Amino acid sequence: MSDLRRMDIQYLTGVGPKRAELLNKELAISTFHDLLYYFPFRYVDRSTIHHVSELNGELPHIQLKGRFFTFTVAGEGARRRLQALFTDGTGTIEVVWFHRIKPLQEQLRTGVEYLLFGKPQLFQNHYSLVHPEIDEYKPNAGPQGLQGVYNLTEKLHSRSFSSRTLQKLMGNLLNTPIVAQIPDTLPERIRVKRNLMPLAQALRNMHQPNNVHDLQRAQFRMKYEELFYLELNILRYIKGSNAKQQGFIFSRVGDHFNNFFFNVLSFELTQAQKRVIREMRRDMGSGRQMNRLLQGDVGSGKTIVAFMATLIALDNGFQACIMAPTEILATQHHETISQWAATIGINVALLTGSTRKKERDKIHAALRDGSLHILIGTHALIENDVRFANLGLAVIDEQHRFGVAQRAKLWHKNTIPPHVLVMTATPIPRTLAMTVYGDLDVSVIDELPPGRKPVTTMMKYDENRQQMYRFVGEQLKLGRQAYIVYPLIEENEKLDLRALEEGYELVQETFPHYRVAYVHGRMKPAEKEHQMQLFVSGQANILVATTVIEVGVNVPNASIMVIENAERFGLSQLHQLRGRVGRGADQSFCILMTKYKISGTTRHRLDVMTRTNDGFVVAEEDMKLRGPGDLEGTQQSGIAFNLRVANLARDGQIVQIAREDAEQWLQHDPTLASREGRVMDTELRHIFDKQELWSRIS
Ligand code: ADP
Ligand code: MG
């Protein structure tokens, strides 16, 4: 294997120094190994021969067999072209070339049977083929199967270096003994378990597949391999850093939990909620510290799950805390949870920046003597003077507002770190979460409680603003509340603030009989809280705001979310904003206001929003549109993504099994010291040393 990485591409039959330089510059291919791993971006089927008479509508690449009968050169300058007529007995089609006219004229003959391969273009009712691939037809060669098509650059094309040229070089490469006998990079045990094609065979089928089935198996093998090494690398890195933390063992499920579950809980938990609770129980009973990320779309019922986790801590004689990113959220959690807690006689308190000194002192004392069971609050929870008697579980809501450092600070509140449950409604595709948040296990609530009415999402142009206002007016008349959100970005802050203010005035003029609250991030915190509270308490009917309301606010009576300049928001942000409505029994609406002229991708983004309410679908679309490197959170993770064949958005199941296998392997061979482990170690170094180098350069 390492040999191939050292073999200079210029020594491959058919390459030589000139082509080597071209390959190097244009495709970053400088060794045998590079070329071998330069995979086709798609495949075409050359096993079927079509008839000219059948051509109809929009066509993919097709293959024709027949003869040329005239050649003419037409046009001047850039439009100069060679035209030929080609017939297969069922009809005639025009074939056109703009380059290499002279050599083609010399090479092609009438009367000889050829196979043409290309994508027919329809122009004024006539089909033509431009620059098709041409082979002399050899009756005994038999039909060709699937053929790989490679991505090439303009420059390569202009040097007459085509996909076909690369295919030929690849053929030469695959026929060298060293490639045919390439040793496998995955251990036999895993290959057998996952029924993986051997490496040499997979590589051959990636380039020259025997048939669709073999191609799929080859792709599976290559994707698996790529993801296996990615996971192996992450797991090793984790093991090396914050290592196998010891954790409290919560072995009992006791009175609090059971009493609440059987006697108090007024609704049936969803299957997903039950599953997550089971997963947490297993973690917390294992002797290892739980470090779990709980993802669930807005309204999926994370709070009750968190509360039941705190009950397990209590049943085992420990305290718990729940930390939220804003005072409003912390207050809401406190209200909900104290109601539940009161029914089973446990003590809950709220601690935020605005908690009075007297109350604060009381809380501190009760924490230390253990009489306070659950503390809910904001960042105030991680102040140094907050000391627990025995903190066993920390729940962190809306995690993206808290950094790793803050999480670590909670751990230091005890010699053995508490179990940690991190909850987020920003749905990161599971596959990405597993790779990005490598240090967290992931649970997902992928089911909403029954009876929810999905939010109806509509797109409206600015020209129809009056119509939108009429609609909002009707909802207000029914006693509902409405959000109207404006974008605000730093680079554009002055203009954005002005638009926001003008919007605020316009809304006040339009709805003179309603109270309008007004919030943006540049306000003083106290004023912000005050305005928010007006809306939360129902005193204000409309809230005009920037995205400061994005996270977690719960006003079930709000049934309308208007998003101004929706074209300026990202998908996940739009989804977060939409999640503020649809929390009560009423039908809710999200109206995306946009200017008329928007780009294709923007329209696609807004279409996704009107089409689905499912946060995971939105997140996957977001990832497809932007690429994983662009998603929130991936930047800080420090993990380079450079995948050739696998796709995190689409290959979730392979990520999962690759991770399982990597985990299992490391359990038996943690330092990769076994014979097969050493092969993997070398492979890891090849893959990731190179990538690190890249990330340092760019
Ligand atoms: P989120 O996941 O966004 O934090 P919440 O925990 O605030 O969602 O739950 C939203 C609402 O759904 C709450 O009023 C909660 O009591 C309710 N709820 C949660 N689970 C269920 C369930 N299984 N059946 C019915 N209602 C539920
Ligand atoms: Mg919540």
Coordinates of N, CA, C and O and ligand atoms in Angstrom, one line a residue, residues 299 302-303 329 333 397-398 423 425 552 583, ligand 2:
G299 N -40.8 21.2 20.5 CA -42.1 20.7 20.8 C -42.2 19.2 20.9 O -43.2 18.6 21.2
K302 N -38.8 17.4 25.2 CA -37.5 17.2 25.9 C -37.6 17.4 27.4 O -36.9 16.8 28.1
T303 N -38.4 18.4 27.8 CA -38.4 18.8 29.2 C -38.8 17.7 30.1 O -38.1 17.5 31.1
L329 N -36.1 31.5 29.5 CA -36.2 30.0 29.4 C -36.1 29.4 30.7 O -36.8 28.4 31.0
H333 N -38.8 26.9 32.4 CA -38.5 25.6 32.9 C -38.9 25.5 34.4 O -39.5 24.5 34.8
D397 N -29.8 22.9 28.5 CA -30.8 23.0 27.5 C -30.2 24.0 26.4 O -29.5 24.9 26.7
E398 N -30.6 23.7 25.2 CA -30.2 24.5 24.0 C -28.7 24.7 24.0 O -28.1 25.8 24.1
M423 N -29.3 19.2 25.8 CA -30.4 19.1 24.9 C -30.4 20.2 23.8 O -30.1 21.3 24.1
A425 N -32.5 21.7 20.2 CA -33.6 21.6 19.2 C -33.1 22.0 17.8 O -33.8 22.0 16.9
G552 N -36.1 28.7 22.1 CA -36.8 28.1 23.2 C -38.0 28.9 23.8 O -38.7 28.3 24.7
R583 N -47.4 25.7 19.2 CA -47.2 25.1 20.5 C -48.5 24.9 21.2 O -48.5 24.3 22.3
Ligands
MG2 MG -37.4 23.1 25.3

